[in-house]
Amino acid sequence: MVRIFYKEGRLIKRENDIRELGKVKNLVWVDLQSPTAEEEEWVENKCNISFQTPQEIVEIESSSRFFEQNETINANSNFLKIDRDGYETYPISFILHQNVLFTYRRGDSKTFADTVKKMKVSPEGIQNGVDFMLLLLETRIEADADSLEGISRDISAISKDLTHEQKARQEVLIRISGLQEITMMLRETSIDKQRVLSGILRSQYFPEDRKEHLRIILKDISSLLEYTTFNFERLEYLQNTFMGLINLEQSQVIKIFTVVTIIFMPPTLIAGIFGMNYDHIPSTGEPWGFWISLLLMILSSLVVLWFFRRKKWI
């Protein structure tokens, strides 16, 4: 699928017929979403550009993430998708050629849909593809910020649960681990965008009058990175709290077994003495000897319990 956006007066209009690509004037953005080989070739021939292969787009080397060629800026960045099914990253390829933006992606993206909605609300702010690119990046950063705020709310909820219940549960540790993973992915994609945009900022082909706007976006990314660091610290604190509760529970269990063991030691000793096979053990020949030994065992347990209570060990 190929979407063609062009400016007509103060409005931004959209064309879905790729055959109109060579006819429309004031072209600002061409969005290729899972295009066929024929569509990709058509755009390349009509606009005199060249898209990278899917393998090149996902490369992590700096030379693959950003490069300039024939007065054209090529940049690749990873966006993070979070939904009910989980989270995953997906690559986006940007090409800025003669102030026209070309984007190449596989699958749908809420970021692109939200960008189009914003464009429809205030089309006068879009003059060319550079403005579209900046708007797209702003929308992506806002989405990442919303995700971080959602993670922060989840962290607060977990903290309250631990405070109120004061009991470690396995699902809490799983939630903490999941939030750590998502936060790490958000940090990774933010650093990736920061690296790519820093390269664009140094480009001689990027308009000078838009570089200040780009610097503001980079500052927003830096703020997101600080936010992810803060969330990491909170998650680490929660994890330590969780492990502390587990240690307390284990200590309580060990304490109970220790007390039970010590309580039954004197009765065991008494039972062992009266169970010896000697003829001259006191009261062994008396009918009340069994009850005397039983009473001694009970009294010894009660004395140990009283001593533990007095020392406040239980």
PDB file of C-alpha atoms in Angstrom:
ATOM      1  CA  MET A   1       0.000   0.000   0.000  1.00  0.00           C
ATOM      2  CA  VAL A   2       1.281   3.456  -0.912  1.00  0.00           C
ATOM      3  CA  ARG A   3      -0.175   6.707   0.435  1.00  0.00           C
ATOM      4  CA  ILE A   4       0.669   9.952  -1.309  1.00  0.00           C
ATOM      5  CA  PHE A   5       0.252  13.273   0.498  1.00  0.00           C
ATOM      6  CA  TYR A   6       0.535  16.568  -1.325  1.00  0.00           C
ATOM      7  CA  LYS A   7      -0.187  20.189  -0.526  1.00  0.00           C
ATOM      8  CA  GLU A   8      -2.936  22.062  -2.327  1.00  0.00           C
ATOM      9  CA  GLY A   9      -3.355  25.577  -1.062  1.00  0.00           C
ATOM     10  CA  ARG A  10      -3.539  25.436   2.733  1.00  0.00           C
ATOM     11  CA  LEU A  11      -4.727  21.826   2.764  1.00  0.00           C
ATOM     12  CA  ILE A  12      -2.903  18.506   2.709  1.00  0.00           C
ATOM     13  CA  LYS A  13      -4.611  16.020   0.417  1.00  0.00           C
ATOM     14  CA  ARG A  14      -4.140  12.292   0.063  1.00  0.00           C
ATOM     15  CA  GLU A  15      -3.933  10.090  -3.012  1.00  0.00           C
ATOM     16  CA  ASN A  16      -3.933   6.288  -2.888  1.00  0.00           C
ATOM     17  CA  ASP A  17      -3.433   5.634  -6.597  1.00  0.00           C
ATOM     18  CA  ILE A  18       0.298   5.148  -7.115  1.00  0.00           C
ATOM     19  CA  ARG A  19      -0.100   5.934 -10.814  1.00  0.00           C
ATOM     20  CA  GLU A  20      -0.787   9.538  -9.847  1.00  0.00           C
ATOM     21  CA  LEU A  21       2.618   9.884  -8.191  1.00  0.00           C
ATOM     22  CA  GLY A  22       4.249  11.489 -11.207  1.00  0.00           C
ATOM     23  CA  LYS A  23       1.326  13.841 -11.759  1.00  0.00           C
ATOM     24  CA  VAL A  24       0.672  15.419  -8.370  1.00  0.00           C
ATOM     25  CA  LYS A  25       2.358  18.708  -7.537  1.00  0.00           C
ATOM     26  CA  ASN A  26       3.695  19.955  -4.207  1.00  0.00           C
ATOM     27  CA  LEU A  27       4.462  16.453  -3.025  1.00  0.00           C
ATOM     28  CA  VAL A  28       5.270  16.320   0.720  1.00  0.00           C
ATOM     29  CA  TRP A  29       5.054  12.706   1.914  1.00  0.00           C
ATOM     30  CA  VAL A  30       4.989   9.243   0.349  1.00  0.00           C
ATOM     31  CA  ASP A  31       4.250   6.471   2.834  1.00  0.00           C
ATOM     32  CA  LEU A  32       4.979   2.890   1.767  1.00  0.00           C
ATOM     33  CA  GLN A  33       3.291   0.345   4.012  1.00  0.00           C
ATOM     34  CA  SER A  34       4.197  -3.254   3.154  1.00  0.00           C
ATOM     35  CA  PRO A  35       4.526  -2.334  -0.540  1.00  0.00           C
ATOM     36  CA  THR A  36       4.795  -4.832  -3.355  1.00  0.00           C
ATOM     37  CA  ALA A  37       7.980  -5.048  -5.391  1.00  0.00           C
ATOM     38  CA  GLU A  38       6.204  -3.262  -8.266  1.00  0.00           C
ATOM     39  CA  GLU A  39       5.038  -0.392  -6.036  1.00  0.00           C
ATOM     40  CA  GLU A  40       8.495   0.018  -4.530  1.00  0.00           C
ATOM     41  CA  GLU A  41      10.123   0.073  -7.961  1.00  0.00           C
ATOM     42  CA  TRP A  42       7.552   2.563  -9.262  1.00  0.00           C
ATOM     43  CA  VAL A  43       8.267   5.033  -6.419  1.00  0.00           C
ATOM     44  CA  GLU A  44      12.016   4.656  -6.875  1.00  0.00           C
ATOM     45  CA  ASN A  45      11.835   5.371 -10.605  1.00  0.00           C
ATOM     46  CA  LYS A  46       9.401   8.282 -10.362  1.00  0.00           C
ATOM     47  CA  CYS A  47      11.152  10.018  -7.466  1.00  0.00           C
ATOM     48  CA  ASN A  48      14.760   9.120  -8.236  1.00  0.00           C
ATOM     49  CA  ILE A  49      15.431   7.492  -4.867  1.00  0.00           C
ATOM     50  CA  SER A  50      16.525   4.056  -3.672  1.00  0.00           C
ATOM     51  CA  PHE A  51      15.139   2.171  -0.697  1.00  0.00           C
ATOM     52  CA  GLN A  52      17.277  -0.087   1.425  1.00  0.00           C
ATOM     53  CA  THR A  53      16.571  -3.766   1.678  1.00  0.00           C
ATOM     54  CA  PRO A  54      14.751  -5.040   4.796  1.00  0.00           C
ATOM     55  CA  GLN A  55      18.038  -6.584   5.958  1.00  0.00           C
ATOM     56  CA  GLU A  56      19.862  -3.253   5.661  1.00  0.00           C
ATOM     57  CA  ILE A  57      17.073  -1.398   7.514  1.00  0.00           C
ATOM     58  CA  VAL A  58      17.463  -3.532  10.646  1.00  0.00           C
ATOM     59  CA  GLU A  59      21.265  -3.285  10.740  1.00  0.00           C
ATOM     60  CA  ILE A  60      22.593  -1.657  13.926  1.00  0.00           C
ATOM     61  CA  GLU A  61      25.776  -0.190  12.487  1.00  0.00           C
ATOM     62  CA  SER A  62      25.919   3.591  12.367  1.00  0.00           C
ATOM     63  CA  SER A  63      26.591   3.515   8.629  1.00  0.00           C
ATOM     64  CA  SER A  64      23.297   1.683   8.135  1.00  0.00           C
ATOM     65  CA  ARG A  65      21.232   3.764  10.586  1.00  0.00           C
ATOM     66  CA  PHE A  66      22.078   7.097   8.964  1.00  0.00           C
ATOM     67  CA  PHE A  67      23.872   8.153   5.796  1.00  0.00           C
ATOM     68  CA  GLU A  68      23.744  10.832   3.108  1.00  0.00           C
ATOM     69  CA  GLN A  69      23.850  10.210  -0.598  1.00  0.00           C
ATOM     70  CA  ASN A  70      23.079  12.401  -3.621  1.00  0.00           C
ATOM     71  CA  GLU A  71      21.661  15.216  -1.474  1.00  0.00           C
ATOM     72  CA  THR A  72      19.389  12.659   0.180  1.00  0.00           C
ATOM     73  CA  ILE A  73      19.131  11.849   3.899  1.00  0.00           C
ATOM     74  CA  ASN A  74      18.594   8.169   4.725  1.00  0.00           C
ATOM     75  CA  ALA A  75      17.735   7.241   8.315  1.00  0.00           C
ATOM     76  CA  ASN A  76      16.461   4.076   9.986  1.00  0.00           C
ATOM     77  CA  SER A  77      14.971   3.863  13.449  1.00  0.00           C
ATOM     78  CA  ASN A  78      13.102   1.353  15.580  1.00  0.00           C
ATOM     79  CA  PHE A  79       9.660   2.115  17.000  1.00  0.00           C
ATOM     80  CA  LEU A  80       8.128   0.211  19.908  1.00  0.00           C
ATOM     81  CA  LYS A  81       4.657  -1.260  19.663  1.00  0.00           C
ATOM     82  CA  ILE A  82       2.873  -2.033  22.959  1.00  0.00           C
ATOM     83  CA  ASP A  83      -0.561  -3.653  23.078  1.00  0.00           C
ATOM     84  CA  ARG A  84      -2.490  -6.332  24.938  1.00  0.00           C
ATOM     85  CA  ASP A  85      -0.561  -9.078  23.170  1.00  0.00           C
ATOM     86  CA  GLY A  86       2.775  -7.742  24.413  1.00  0.00           C
ATOM     87  CA  TYR A  87       5.404  -5.540  22.863  1.00  0.00           C
ATOM     88  CA  GLU A  88       7.743  -5.622  19.902  1.00  0.00           C
ATOM     89  CA  THR A  89       9.982  -3.296  17.932  1.00  0.00           C
ATOM     90  CA  TYR A  90       9.572  -2.632  14.241  1.00  0.00           C
ATOM     91  CA  PRO A  91      11.938  -0.736  11.913  1.00  0.00           C
ATOM     92  CA  ILE A  92      11.008   2.461  10.051  1.00  0.00           C
ATOM     93  CA  SER A  93      13.063   3.776   7.142  1.00  0.00           C
ATOM     94  CA  PHE A  94      13.061   7.533   6.428  1.00  0.00           C
ATOM     95  CA  ILE A  95      14.268   9.151   3.225  1.00  0.00           C
ATOM     96  CA  LEU A  96      14.325  12.927   2.906  1.00  0.00           C
ATOM     97  CA  HIS A  97      14.855  13.935  -0.726  1.00  0.00           C
ATOM     98  CA  GLN A  98      14.350  17.502  -1.947  1.00  0.00           C
ATOM     99  CA  ASN A  99      12.224  18.245   1.144  1.00  0.00           C
ATOM    100  CA  VAL A 100       9.929  15.314   0.341  1.00  0.00           C
ATOM    101  CA  LEU A 101       9.583  12.619   3.000  1.00  0.00           C
ATOM    102  CA  PHE A 102       9.494   8.926   2.068  1.00  0.00           C
ATOM    103  CA  THR A 103       8.753   6.326   4.741  1.00  0.00           C
ATOM    104  CA  TYR A 104       9.085   2.572   4.360  1.00  0.00           C
ATOM    105  CA  ARG A 105       7.591   0.150   6.885  1.00  0.00           C
ATOM    106  CA  ARG A 106       6.098  -3.281   7.288  1.00  0.00           C
ATOM    107  CA  GLY A 107       2.662  -3.523   8.879  1.00  0.00           C
ATOM    108  CA  ASP A 108       0.382  -0.928  10.414  1.00  0.00           C
ATOM    109  CA  SER A 109       1.453   1.653  12.970  1.00  0.00           C
ATOM    110  CA  LYS A 110      -0.657   3.735  15.338  1.00  0.00           C
ATOM    111  CA  THR A 111       2.025   6.447  15.263  1.00  0.00           C
ATOM    112  CA  PHE A 112       1.463   7.056  11.565  1.00  0.00           C
ATOM    113  CA  ALA A 113      -2.317   7.099  11.983  1.00  0.00           C
ATOM    114  CA  ASP A 114      -2.043   9.630  14.824  1.00  0.00           C
ATOM    115  CA  THR A 115       0.302  11.772  12.717  1.00  0.00           C
ATOM    116  CA  VAL A 116      -2.250  11.924   9.904  1.00  0.00           C
ATOM    117  CA  LYS A 117      -4.949  12.911  12.414  1.00  0.00           C
ATOM    118  CA  LYS A 118      -2.800  15.765  13.706  1.00  0.00           C
ATOM    119  CA  MET A 119      -2.084  16.870  10.162  1.00  0.00           C
ATOM    120  CA  LYS A 120      -5.825  17.057   9.430  1.00  0.00           C
ATOM    121  CA  VAL A 121      -6.391  19.198  12.522  1.00  0.00           C
ATOM    122  CA  SER A 122      -3.724  21.776  11.618  1.00  0.00           C
ATOM    123  CA  PRO A 123      -2.606  21.347   7.987  1.00  0.00           C
ATOM    124  CA  GLU A 124      -1.266  24.895   7.812  1.00  0.00           C
ATOM    125  CA  GLY A 125       1.727  23.819   9.921  1.00  0.00           C
ATOM    126  CA  ILE A 126       2.902  21.428   7.209  1.00  0.00           C
ATOM    127  CA  GLN A 127       4.912  23.115   4.466  1.00  0.00           C
ATOM    128  CA  ASN A 128       6.968  20.179   3.193  1.00  0.00           C
ATOM    129  CA  GLY A 129       8.225  16.687   4.027  1.00  0.00           C
ATOM    130  CA  VAL A 130      10.564  18.004   6.719  1.00  0.00           C
ATOM    131  CA  ASP A 131       7.573  19.231   8.722  1.00  0.00           C
ATOM    132  CA  PHE A 132       5.903  15.864   8.255  1.00  0.00           C
ATOM    133  CA  MET A 133       8.996  14.107   9.538  1.00  0.00           C
ATOM    134  CA  LEU A 134       9.198  16.349  12.602  1.00  0.00           C
ATOM    135  CA  LEU A 135       5.489  15.835  13.306  1.00  0.00           C
ATOM    136  CA  LEU A 136       5.910  12.076  12.989  1.00  0.00           C
ATOM    137  CA  LEU A 137       8.820  12.074  15.425  1.00  0.00           C
ATOM    138  CA  GLU A 138       6.930  14.253  17.903  1.00  0.00           C
ATOM    139  CA  THR A 139       3.976  11.875  17.762  1.00  0.00           C
ATOM    140  CA  ARG A 140       6.256   8.903  18.380  1.00  0.00           C
ATOM    141  CA  ILE A 141       7.902  10.584  21.371  1.00  0.00           C
ATOM    142  CA  GLU A 142       4.485  11.472  22.821  1.00  0.00           C
ATOM    143  CA  ALA A 143       3.478   7.821  22.499  1.00  0.00           C
ATOM    144  CA  ASP A 144       6.678   6.729  24.262  1.00  0.00           C
ATOM    145  CA  ALA A 145       6.019   9.283  27.014  1.00  0.00           C
ATOM    146  CA  ASP A 146       2.477   7.926  27.452  1.00  0.00           C
ATOM    147  CA  SER A 147       3.898   4.401  27.703  1.00  0.00           C
ATOM    148  CA  LEU A 148       6.353   5.511  30.380  1.00  0.00           C
ATOM    149  CA  GLU A 149       3.557   7.199  32.328  1.00  0.00           C
ATOM    150  CA  GLY A 150       1.552   3.970  32.121  1.00  0.00           C
ATOM    151  CA  ILE A 151       4.546   2.028  33.431  1.00  0.00           C
ATOM    152  CA  SER A 152       4.910   4.548  36.252  1.00  0.00           C
ATOM    153  CA  ARG A 153       1.260   3.999  37.231  1.00  0.00           C
ATOM    154  CA  ASP A 154       1.796   0.231  37.215  1.00  0.00           C
ATOM    155  CA  ILE A 155       4.859   0.655  39.431  1.00  0.00           C
ATOM    156  CA  SER A 156       2.830   2.739  41.898  1.00  0.00           C
ATOM    157  CA  ALA A 157       0.084   0.081  41.927  1.00  0.00           C
ATOM    158  CA  ILE A 158       2.609  -2.687  42.653  1.00  0.00           C
ATOM    159  CA  SER A 159       4.172  -0.577  45.415  1.00  0.00           C
ATOM    160  CA  LYS A 160       0.769  -0.096  47.064  1.00  0.00           C
ATOM    161  CA  ASP A 161       0.014  -3.818  46.815  1.00  0.00           C
ATOM    162  CA  LEU A 162       3.280  -4.708  48.525  1.00  0.00           C
ATOM    163  CA  THR A 163       2.696  -2.078  51.210  1.00  0.00           C
ATOM    164  CA  HIS A 164      -0.860  -3.197  51.997  1.00  0.00           C
ATOM    165  CA  GLU A 165      -0.464  -6.957  51.684  1.00  0.00           C
ATOM    166  CA  GLN A 166       3.087  -7.164  53.059  1.00  0.00           C
ATOM    167  CA  LYS A 167       3.297 -10.519  51.349  1.00  0.00           C
ATOM    168  CA  ALA A 168       5.443 -11.603  48.432  1.00  0.00           C
ATOM    169  CA  ARG A 169       3.590 -13.257  45.549  1.00  0.00           C
ATOM    170  CA  GLN A 170       5.086 -14.839  42.460  1.00  0.00           C
ATOM    171  CA  GLU A 171       2.906 -12.851  40.042  1.00  0.00           C
ATOM    172  CA  VAL A 172       4.256  -9.592  41.504  1.00  0.00           C
ATOM    173  CA  LEU A 173       7.814 -10.568  40.608  1.00  0.00           C
ATOM    174  CA  ILE A 174       6.635 -11.502  37.099  1.00  0.00           C
ATOM    175  CA  ARG A 175       4.978  -8.076  36.726  1.00  0.00           C
ATOM    176  CA  ILE A 176       8.124  -6.307  37.906  1.00  0.00           C
ATOM    177  CA  SER A 177      10.250  -8.299  35.465  1.00  0.00           C
ATOM    178  CA  GLY A 178       7.847  -7.486  32.598  1.00  0.00           C
ATOM    179  CA  LEU A 179       7.914  -3.764  33.387  1.00  0.00           C
ATOM    180  CA  GLN A 180      11.699  -3.833  33.508  1.00  0.00           C
ATOM    181  CA  GLU A 181      11.793  -5.409  30.054  1.00  0.00           C
ATOM    182  CA  ILE A 182       9.396  -2.862  28.533  1.00  0.00           C
ATOM    183  CA  THR A 183      11.286   0.032  30.130  1.00  0.00           C
ATOM    184  CA  MET A 184      14.531  -1.352  28.752  1.00  0.00           C
ATOM    185  CA  MET A 185      13.019  -1.577  25.253  1.00  0.00           C
ATOM    186  CA  LEU A 186      11.747   2.013  25.509  1.00  0.00           C
ATOM    187  CA  ARG A 187      15.185   3.174  26.551  1.00  0.00           C
ATOM    188  CA  GLU A 188      16.790   1.238  23.705  1.00  0.00           C
ATOM    189  CA  THR A 189      14.486   2.710  21.044  1.00  0.00           C
ATOM    190  CA  SER A 190      14.895   6.211  22.511  1.00  0.00           C
ATOM    191  CA  ILE A 191      18.679   5.950  22.343  1.00  0.00           C
ATOM    192  CA  ASP A 192      18.338   4.678  18.776  1.00  0.00           C
ATOM    193  CA  LYS A 193      16.252   7.725  17.776  1.00  0.00           C
ATOM    194  CA  GLN A 194      18.631  10.033  19.608  1.00  0.00           C
ATOM    195  CA  ARG A 195      21.579   8.660  17.673  1.00  0.00           C
ATOM    196  CA  VAL A 196      19.795   8.942  14.318  1.00  0.00           C
ATOM    197  CA  LEU A 197      18.475  12.463  14.938  1.00  0.00           C
ATOM    198  CA  SER A 198      21.890  13.639  16.096  1.00  0.00           C
ATOM    199  CA  GLY A 199      23.206  12.549  12.711  1.00  0.00           C
ATOM    200  CA  ILE A 200      20.398  14.371  10.897  1.00  0.00           C
ATOM    201  CA  LEU A 201      21.115  17.514  12.926  1.00  0.00           C
ATOM    202  CA  ARG A 202      24.669  17.537  11.576  1.00  0.00           C
ATOM    203  CA  SER A 203      23.524  17.007   7.996  1.00  0.00           C
ATOM    204  CA  GLN A 204      24.125  19.793   5.508  1.00  0.00           C
ATOM    205  CA  TYR A 205      21.013  18.719   3.591  1.00  0.00           C
ATOM    206  CA  PHE A 206      18.635  19.271   6.501  1.00  0.00           C
ATOM    207  CA  PRO A 207      17.110  22.803   6.426  1.00  0.00           C
ATOM    208  CA  GLU A 208      18.781  25.177   8.856  1.00  0.00           C
ATOM    209  CA  ASP A 209      15.470  26.786   9.851  1.00  0.00           C
ATOM    210  CA  ARG A 210      14.181  23.400  11.083  1.00  0.00           C
ATOM    211  CA  LYS A 211      17.217  22.423  13.117  1.00  0.00           C
ATOM    212  CA  GLU A 212      16.033  24.294  16.202  1.00  0.00           C
ATOM    213  CA  HIS A 213      12.826  22.264  16.120  1.00  0.00           C
ATOM    214  CA  LEU A 214      14.944  19.117  15.822  1.00  0.00           C
ATOM    215  CA  ARG A 215      17.000  20.176  18.855  1.00  0.00           C
ATOM    216  CA  ILE A 216      13.793  20.488  20.886  1.00  0.00           C
ATOM    217  CA  ILE A 217      12.848  16.936  19.887  1.00  0.00           C
ATOM    218  CA  LEU A 218      16.291  15.739  20.985  1.00  0.00           C
ATOM    219  CA  LYS A 219      15.774  17.447  24.354  1.00  0.00           C
ATOM    220  CA  ASP A 220      12.443  15.635  24.691  1.00  0.00           C
ATOM    221  CA  ILE A 221      14.210  12.344  24.007  1.00  0.00           C
ATOM    222  CA  SER A 222      16.783  13.184  26.696  1.00  0.00           C
ATOM    223  CA  SER A 223      13.912  13.794  29.120  1.00  0.00           C
ATOM    224  CA  LEU A 224      12.466  10.388  28.225  1.00  0.00           C
ATOM    225  CA  LEU A 225      15.819   8.760  28.927  1.00  0.00           C
ATOM    226  CA  GLU A 226      15.916  10.405  32.356  1.00  0.00           C
ATOM    227  CA  TYR A 227      12.373   9.171  32.963  1.00  0.00           C
ATOM    228  CA  THR A 228      13.347   5.601  32.028  1.00  0.00           C
ATOM    229  CA  THR A 229      16.289   5.800  34.442  1.00  0.00           C
ATOM    230  CA  PHE A 230      13.923   6.913  37.211  1.00  0.00           C
ATOM    231  CA  ASN A 231      11.545   4.029  36.446  1.00  0.00           C
ATOM    232  CA  PHE A 232      14.456   1.583  36.453  1.00  0.00           C
ATOM    233  CA  GLU A 233      15.453   2.786  39.918  1.00  0.00           C
ATOM    234  CA  ARG A 234      11.886   2.415  41.200  1.00  0.00           C
ATOM    235  CA  LEU A 235      11.611  -1.088  39.725  1.00  0.00           C
ATOM    236  CA  GLU A 236      14.934  -2.064  41.270  1.00  0.00           C
ATOM    237  CA  TYR A 237      13.719  -0.736  44.623  1.00  0.00           C
ATOM    238  CA  LEU A 238      10.493  -2.765  44.299  1.00  0.00           C
ATOM    239  CA  GLN A 239      12.467  -5.850  43.367  1.00  0.00           C
ATOM    240  CA  ASN A 240      14.673  -5.425  46.442  1.00  0.00           C
ATOM    241  CA  THR A 241      11.563  -4.908  48.577  1.00  0.00           C
ATOM    242  CA  PHE A 242      10.037  -8.063  47.120  1.00  0.00           C
ATOM    243  CA  MET A 243      13.178 -10.070  47.852  1.00  0.00           C
ATOM    244  CA  GLY A 244      13.219  -8.619  51.368  1.00  0.00           C
ATOM    245  CA  LEU A 245       9.665  -9.847  51.949  1.00  0.00           C
ATOM    246  CA  ILE A 246      10.634 -13.282  50.690  1.00  0.00           C
ATOM    247  CA  ASN A 247      13.571 -13.345  53.125  1.00  0.00           C
ATOM    248  CA  LEU A 248      11.245 -12.323  55.963  1.00  0.00           C
ATOM    249  CA  GLU A 249       8.801 -15.103  55.087  1.00  0.00           C
ATOM    250  CA  GLN A 250      11.618 -17.634  54.944  1.00  0.00           C
ATOM    251  CA  SER A 251      12.952 -16.370  58.271  1.00  0.00           C
ATOM    252  CA  GLN A 252       9.514 -16.772  59.843  1.00  0.00           C
ATOM    253  CA  VAL A 253       9.261 -20.347  58.573  1.00  0.00           C
ATOM    254  CA  ILE A 254      12.747 -21.180  59.816  1.00  0.00           C
ATOM    255  CA  LYS A 255      11.930 -19.531  63.145  1.00  0.00           C
ATOM    256  CA  ILE A 256       8.796 -21.661  63.579  1.00  0.00           C
ATOM    257  CA  PHE A 257      10.656 -24.869  62.835  1.00  0.00           C
ATOM    258  CA  THR A 258      13.442 -23.856  65.215  1.00  0.00           C
ATOM    259  CA  VAL A 259      10.993 -23.112  68.044  1.00  0.00           C
ATOM    260  CA  VAL A 260       9.118 -26.365  67.482  1.00  0.00           C
ATOM    261  CA  THR A 261      12.379 -28.299  67.476  1.00  0.00           C
ATOM    262  CA  ILE A 262      13.563 -26.716  70.743  1.00  0.00           C
ATOM    263  CA  ILE A 263      10.165 -27.165  72.432  1.00  0.00           C
ATOM    264  CA  PHE A 264      10.209 -30.886  71.755  1.00  0.00           C
ATOM    265  CA  MET A 265      13.815 -31.402  72.813  1.00  0.00           C
ATOM    266  CA  PRO A 266      13.159 -31.621  76.639  1.00  0.00           C
ATOM    267  CA  PRO A 267      10.180 -34.002  76.242  1.00  0.00           C
ATOM    268  CA  THR A 268      12.281 -36.132  73.902  1.00  0.00           C
ATOM    269  CA  LEU A 269      15.057 -36.239  76.491  1.00  0.00           C
ATOM    270  CA  ILE A 270      12.625 -37.247  79.254  1.00  0.00           C
ATOM    271  CA  ALA A 271      11.016 -39.880  77.060  1.00  0.00           C
ATOM    272  CA  GLY A 272      14.465 -41.238  76.228  1.00  0.00           C
ATOM    273  CA  ILE A 273      15.420 -41.494  79.899  1.00  0.00           C
ATOM    274  CA  PHE A 274      12.241 -43.297  80.936  1.00  0.00           C
ATOM    275  CA  GLY A 275      12.526 -45.539  77.926  1.00  0.00           C
ATOM    276  CA  MET A 276      15.906 -46.905  78.982  1.00  0.00           C
ATOM    277  CA  ASN A 277      15.998 -50.615  79.797  1.00  0.00           C
ATOM    278  CA  TYR A 278      17.302 -50.328  83.396  1.00  0.00           C
ATOM    279  CA  ASP A 279      15.684 -51.860  86.444  1.00  0.00           C
ATOM    280  CA  HIS A 280      16.505 -49.063  88.903  1.00  0.00           C
ATOM    281  CA  ILE A 281      14.979 -46.039  87.131  1.00  0.00           C
ATOM    282  CA  PRO A 282      12.731 -44.198  89.683  1.00  0.00           C
ATOM    283  CA  SER A 283       8.975 -44.788  89.325  1.00  0.00           C
ATOM    284  CA  THR A 284       9.359 -47.385  86.547  1.00  0.00           C
ATOM    285  CA  GLY A 285       7.792 -50.007  88.750  1.00  0.00           C
ATOM    286  CA  GLU A 286       4.951 -47.800  89.926  1.00  0.00           C
ATOM    287  CA  PRO A 287       1.526 -47.658  88.193  1.00  0.00           C
ATOM    288  CA  TRP A 288       1.663 -43.848  88.168  1.00  0.00           C
ATOM    289  CA  GLY A 289       5.162 -43.750  86.589  1.00  0.00           C
ATOM    290  CA  PHE A 290       3.785 -43.305  83.057  1.00  0.00           C
ATOM    291  CA  TRP A 291       1.706 -40.298  84.103  1.00  0.00           C
ATOM    292  CA  ILE A 292       4.648 -38.757  85.956  1.00  0.00           C
ATOM    293  CA  SER A 293       6.846 -38.964  82.838  1.00  0.00           C
ATOM    294  CA  LEU A 294       4.044 -37.560  80.659  1.00  0.00           C
ATOM    295  CA  LEU A 295       3.524 -34.668  83.097  1.00  0.00           C
ATOM    296  CA  LEU A 296       7.255 -33.926  83.100  1.00  0.00           C
ATOM    297  CA  MET A 297       7.310 -33.785  79.287  1.00  0.00           C
ATOM    298  CA  ILE A 298       4.356 -31.359  79.209  1.00  0.00           C
ATOM    299  CA  LEU A 299       5.859 -29.165  81.929  1.00  0.00           C
ATOM    300  CA  SER A 300       9.225 -29.016  80.147  1.00  0.00           C
ATOM    301  CA  SER A 301       7.525 -27.858  76.927  1.00  0.00           C
ATOM    302  CA  LEU A 302       5.542 -25.224  78.816  1.00  0.00           C
ATOM    303  CA  VAL A 303       8.676 -23.932  80.533  1.00  0.00           C
ATOM    304  CA  VAL A 304      10.457 -23.541  77.177  1.00  0.00           C
ATOM    305  CA  LEU A 305       7.432 -21.732  75.731  1.00  0.00           C
ATOM    306  CA  TRP A 306       7.278 -19.414  78.738  1.00  0.00           C
ATOM    307  CA  PHE A 307      10.984 -18.631  78.408  1.00  0.00           C
ATOM    308  CA  PHE A 308      10.622 -17.798  74.677  1.00  0.00           C
ATOM    309  CA  ARG A 309       7.646 -15.564  75.406  1.00  0.00           C
ATOM    310  CA  ARG A 310       9.526 -13.708  78.120  1.00  0.00           C
ATOM    311  CA  LYS A 311      12.448 -13.100  75.766  1.00  0.00           C
ATOM    312  CA  LYS A 312       9.943 -12.033  73.044  1.00  0.00           C
ATOM    313  CA  TRP A 313      11.403 -14.495  70.584  1.00  0.00           C
ATOM    314  CA  ILE A 314       7.909 -15.621  69.599  1.00  0.00           C
TER     315      ILE A 314
END
